[in-house]
Amino acid sequence: MKRIITALTTILLALTISNSVFAHSHLEGSTPADGETITEPITEISLEFDGKIEQGSFIEVTTTSGQDVELQDIIIGEGILTGTVSEPLANDDYQVNWSIMSADGHPLEGEFSFTVNAPVTETEEEVAEEPSETPEKVEDTTGGEKQSTESQEEASSDEVKEESSFTTVILIALVVIILVGGLFLLTKKRK
């Protein structure tokens, strides 16, 4: 009887852990869609996931020249992540990088791109010709340069990626150890 209970407990524990490892929210679609060419002004980018997403999820949008698009607001809803801009996006190719926290606590990330090719009025053309601002580096008191905010955000994003990879490896190792331990106990008790 102890063997049956031990075996069932081991199997149940392994299934519970393995389900939590693979129970992530996945991207079902986006507006605009990956590779889509938009021919109307757009002020919102929306991503739809097949599960709940948590606070801490975000979207970053950049142009083909690498210029960041400032998002006015990021809204996290029930399985929907939305970024809004104050003015319609200019005609250009855009790259969207997203990172979410699944309901099970696991971070996921991805990217997609789209193109805006909307009719341009004369006023918009004049505004587009104005020089754009570039992030400035701040000098510290020792005379060196500090990283720009952009570089700091990239470094933080890399740390999150490393941490999520490490967590995944640990969880997989725990599942393997539990399975091997359960099998060892079963074979030991049979002898």
Short mmCIF file of C-alpha atoms in Angstrom, two decimals:
data_model
loop_
_atom_site.label_atom_id
_atom_site.label_comp_id
_atom_site.label_asym_id
_atom_site.label_seq_id
_atom_site.Cartn_x
_atom_site.Cartn_y
_atom_site.Cartn_z
CA MET A 1 0.00 0.00 0.00
CA LYS A 2 2.90 2.35 0.81
CA ARG A 3 4.32 1.74 -2.66
CA ILE A 4 1.07 2.74 -4.33
CA ILE A 5 0.75 5.89 -2.22
CA THR A 6 4.40 6.82 -2.86
CA ALA A 7 4.03 6.22 -6.59
CA LEU A 8 0.80 8.21 -6.81
CA THR A 9 2.27 11.06 -4.77
CA THR A 10 5.37 11.16 -6.97
CA ILE A 11 3.33 11.15 -10.17
CA LEU A 12 0.92 13.79 -8.87
CA LEU A 13 3.78 16.02 -7.74
CA ALA A 14 5.59 15.63 -11.07
CA LEU A 15 2.43 16.45 -13.03
CA THR A 16 1.68 19.47 -10.87
CA ILE A 17 5.17 20.90 -11.28
CA SER A 18 5.35 20.15 -15.00
CA ASN A 19 1.95 21.77 -15.61
CA SER A 20 3.02 24.94 -13.82
CA VAL A 21 6.22 25.03 -15.89
CA PHE A 22 4.29 24.91 -19.17
CA ALA A 23 1.16 26.90 -18.16
CA HIS A 24 2.25 30.17 -19.79
CA SER A 25 0.13 32.72 -21.57
CA HIS A 26 0.89 32.75 -25.30
CA LEU A 27 0.40 35.56 -27.80
CA GLU A 28 -2.75 34.86 -29.84
CA GLY A 29 -2.68 37.97 -31.98
CA SER A 30 -1.92 41.65 -32.20
CA THR A 31 -3.34 44.81 -33.70
CA PRO A 32 -1.60 45.63 -35.94
CA ALA A 33 -0.65 42.07 -36.90
CA ASP A 34 2.94 40.95 -37.47
CA GLY A 35 4.07 42.12 -40.93
CA GLU A 36 0.89 44.15 -41.55
CA THR A 37 0.97 47.47 -43.43
CA ILE A 38 -1.38 50.02 -41.85
CA THR A 39 -2.83 52.63 -44.23
CA GLU A 40 -4.70 54.67 -41.60
CA PRO A 41 -3.40 56.69 -38.64
CA ILE A 42 -2.73 54.47 -35.62
CA THR A 43 -2.44 55.51 -31.96
CA GLU A 44 -2.76 52.12 -30.25
CA ILE A 45 -0.90 48.80 -30.31
CA SER A 46 -2.75 45.89 -28.73
CA LEU A 47 -1.55 42.35 -27.94
CA GLU A 48 -3.96 39.55 -27.07
CA PHE A 49 -2.87 36.55 -24.97
CA ASP A 50 -4.62 33.24 -24.30
CA GLY A 51 -4.32 33.65 -20.52
CA LYS A 52 -4.20 36.25 -17.80
CA ILE A 53 -1.19 38.57 -17.65
CA GLU A 54 0.12 40.33 -14.57
CA GLN A 55 1.42 43.79 -13.65
CA GLY A 56 4.98 44.40 -14.81
CA SER A 57 4.18 43.49 -18.41
CA PHE A 58 5.29 46.07 -20.98
CA ILE A 59 5.64 47.02 -24.66
CA GLU A 60 8.54 48.85 -26.31
CA VAL A 61 8.19 50.30 -29.82
CA THR A 62 11.09 51.45 -32.00
CA THR A 63 11.47 52.68 -35.57
CA THR A 64 13.77 51.08 -38.17
CA SER A 65 16.40 53.71 -37.32
CA GLY A 66 16.30 52.52 -33.70
CA GLN A 67 14.49 55.56 -32.34
CA ASP A 68 12.23 54.77 -29.37
CA VAL A 69 8.55 55.64 -29.67
CA GLU A 70 7.31 57.13 -26.41
CA LEU A 71 4.20 55.35 -25.21
CA GLN A 72 1.75 57.58 -23.40
CA ASP A 73 0.14 54.70 -21.52
CA ILE A 74 0.46 50.92 -21.15
CA ILE A 75 -2.78 49.22 -20.15
CA ILE A 76 -2.79 45.69 -18.75
CA GLY A 77 -6.20 44.03 -19.02
CA GLU A 78 -7.54 40.49 -18.77
CA GLY A 79 -5.26 38.85 -21.34
CA ILE A 80 -4.74 42.10 -23.29
CA LEU A 81 -1.71 44.41 -23.24
CA THR A 82 -2.21 47.79 -24.92
CA GLY A 83 0.20 50.64 -25.58
CA THR A 84 -1.06 54.05 -26.66
CA VAL A 85 0.75 57.01 -28.22
CA SER A 86 -0.31 60.67 -27.94
CA GLU A 87 -0.14 61.29 -31.71
CA PRO A 88 -0.60 58.90 -34.65
CA LEU A 89 2.56 57.04 -35.65
CA ALA A 90 4.46 58.52 -38.60
CA ASN A 91 4.97 56.53 -41.78
CA ASP A 92 7.81 54.10 -41.03
CA ASP A 93 8.57 50.49 -40.17
CA TYR A 94 8.14 49.67 -36.47
CA GLN A 95 9.48 46.92 -34.23
CA VAL A 96 7.43 45.96 -31.15
CA ASN A 97 9.19 44.17 -28.29
CA TRP A 98 6.93 42.88 -25.54
CA SER A 99 7.47 41.23 -22.19
CA ILE A 100 4.71 39.84 -20.00
CA MET A 101 4.38 38.13 -16.67
CA SER A 102 2.06 35.10 -17.01
CA ALA A 103 -0.52 34.36 -14.33
CA ASP A 104 1.77 31.51 -13.19
CA GLY A 105 4.57 34.03 -12.57
CA HIS A 106 6.76 33.16 -15.55
CA PRO A 107 8.04 35.96 -17.79
CA LEU A 108 7.60 35.61 -21.54
CA GLU A 109 8.77 37.91 -24.30
CA GLY A 110 8.61 38.29 -28.03
CA GLU A 111 8.61 40.72 -30.90
CA PHE A 112 6.85 41.58 -34.12
CA SER A 113 6.95 44.33 -36.71
CA PHE A 114 4.54 46.34 -38.82
CA THR A 115 4.59 49.25 -41.26
CA VAL A 116 2.61 52.49 -41.23
CA ASN A 117 1.93 53.89 -44.71
CA ALA A 118 -0.90 56.38 -44.17
CA PRO A 119 -1.66 59.38 -46.41
CA VAL A 120 0.39 62.40 -45.26
CA THR A 121 -0.94 65.98 -45.12
CA GLU A 122 1.28 69.05 -45.63
CA THR A 123 1.25 69.90 -41.91
CA GLU A 124 2.49 66.42 -41.00
CA GLU A 125 5.26 66.67 -43.60
CA GLU A 126 6.55 69.92 -42.04
CA VAL A 127 6.56 68.37 -38.56
CA ALA A 128 8.38 65.28 -39.85
CA GLU A 129 11.20 67.46 -41.23
CA GLU A 130 12.02 68.89 -37.78
CA PRO A 131 15.10 67.30 -36.17
CA SER A 132 14.37 64.65 -33.59
CA GLU A 133 15.79 64.57 -30.10
CA THR A 134 18.42 62.00 -29.24
CA PRO A 135 19.00 60.71 -25.72
CA GLU A 136 21.71 62.67 -23.98
CA LYS A 137 24.39 61.14 -21.83
CA VAL A 138 24.80 62.58 -18.37
CA GLU A 139 28.26 63.30 -17.04
CA ASP A 140 28.94 62.28 -13.49
CA THR A 141 31.09 64.30 -11.09
CA THR A 142 34.19 62.21 -11.84
CA GLY A 143 34.18 63.40 -15.45
CA GLY A 144 33.03 60.07 -16.93
CA GLU A 145 29.78 59.44 -18.71
CA LYS A 146 26.83 57.60 -17.23
CA GLN A 147 24.76 55.28 -19.36
CA SER A 148 21.78 56.85 -21.08
CA THR A 149 18.32 55.84 -19.85
CA GLU A 150 17.97 53.75 -23.00
CA SER A 151 21.12 51.75 -22.20
CA GLN A 152 20.01 51.24 -18.61
CA GLU A 153 16.66 49.85 -19.79
CA GLU A 154 18.43 47.46 -22.18
CA ALA A 155 20.68 46.23 -19.37
CA SER A 156 17.64 45.71 -17.13
CA SER A 157 15.90 43.76 -19.90
CA ASP A 158 18.95 41.51 -20.30
CA GLU A 159 18.95 40.82 -16.56
CA VAL A 160 15.28 39.77 -16.71
CA LYS A 161 16.04 37.39 -19.60
CA GLU A 162 18.93 35.80 -17.70
CA GLU A 163 16.83 35.45 -14.55
CA SER A 164 13.93 33.80 -16.39
CA SER A 165 16.30 31.34 -18.11
CA PHE A 166 17.89 30.46 -14.78
CA THR A 167 14.46 29.93 -13.17
CA THR A 168 13.37 27.64 -16.01
CA VAL A 169 16.53 25.55 -15.70
CA ILE A 170 16.01 25.22 -11.93
CA LEU A 171 12.38 24.11 -12.37
CA ILE A 172 13.30 21.51 -14.98
CA ALA A 173 16.11 20.21 -12.75
CA LEU A 174 13.68 19.90 -9.82
CA VAL A 175 11.21 17.91 -11.93
CA VAL A 176 13.97 15.53 -13.05
CA ILE A 177 15.23 15.10 -9.47
CA ILE A 178 11.71 14.35 -8.20
CA LEU A 179 11.10 11.81 -10.95
CA VAL A 180 14.44 10.08 -10.41
CA GLY A 181 13.89 10.07 -6.63
CA GLY A 182 10.42 8.58 -7.04
CA LEU A 183 11.70 5.86 -9.36
CA PHE A 184 14.59 5.13 -6.98
CA LEU A 185 12.18 4.74 -4.06
CA LEU A 186 9.92 2.44 -6.09
CA THR A 187 12.78 0.18 -7.18
CA LYS A 188 14.34 0.15 -3.69
CA LYS A 189 11.06 -0.94 -2.05
CA ARG A 190 10.54 -3.73 -4.57
CA LYS A 191 13.78 -5.42 -3.51
#
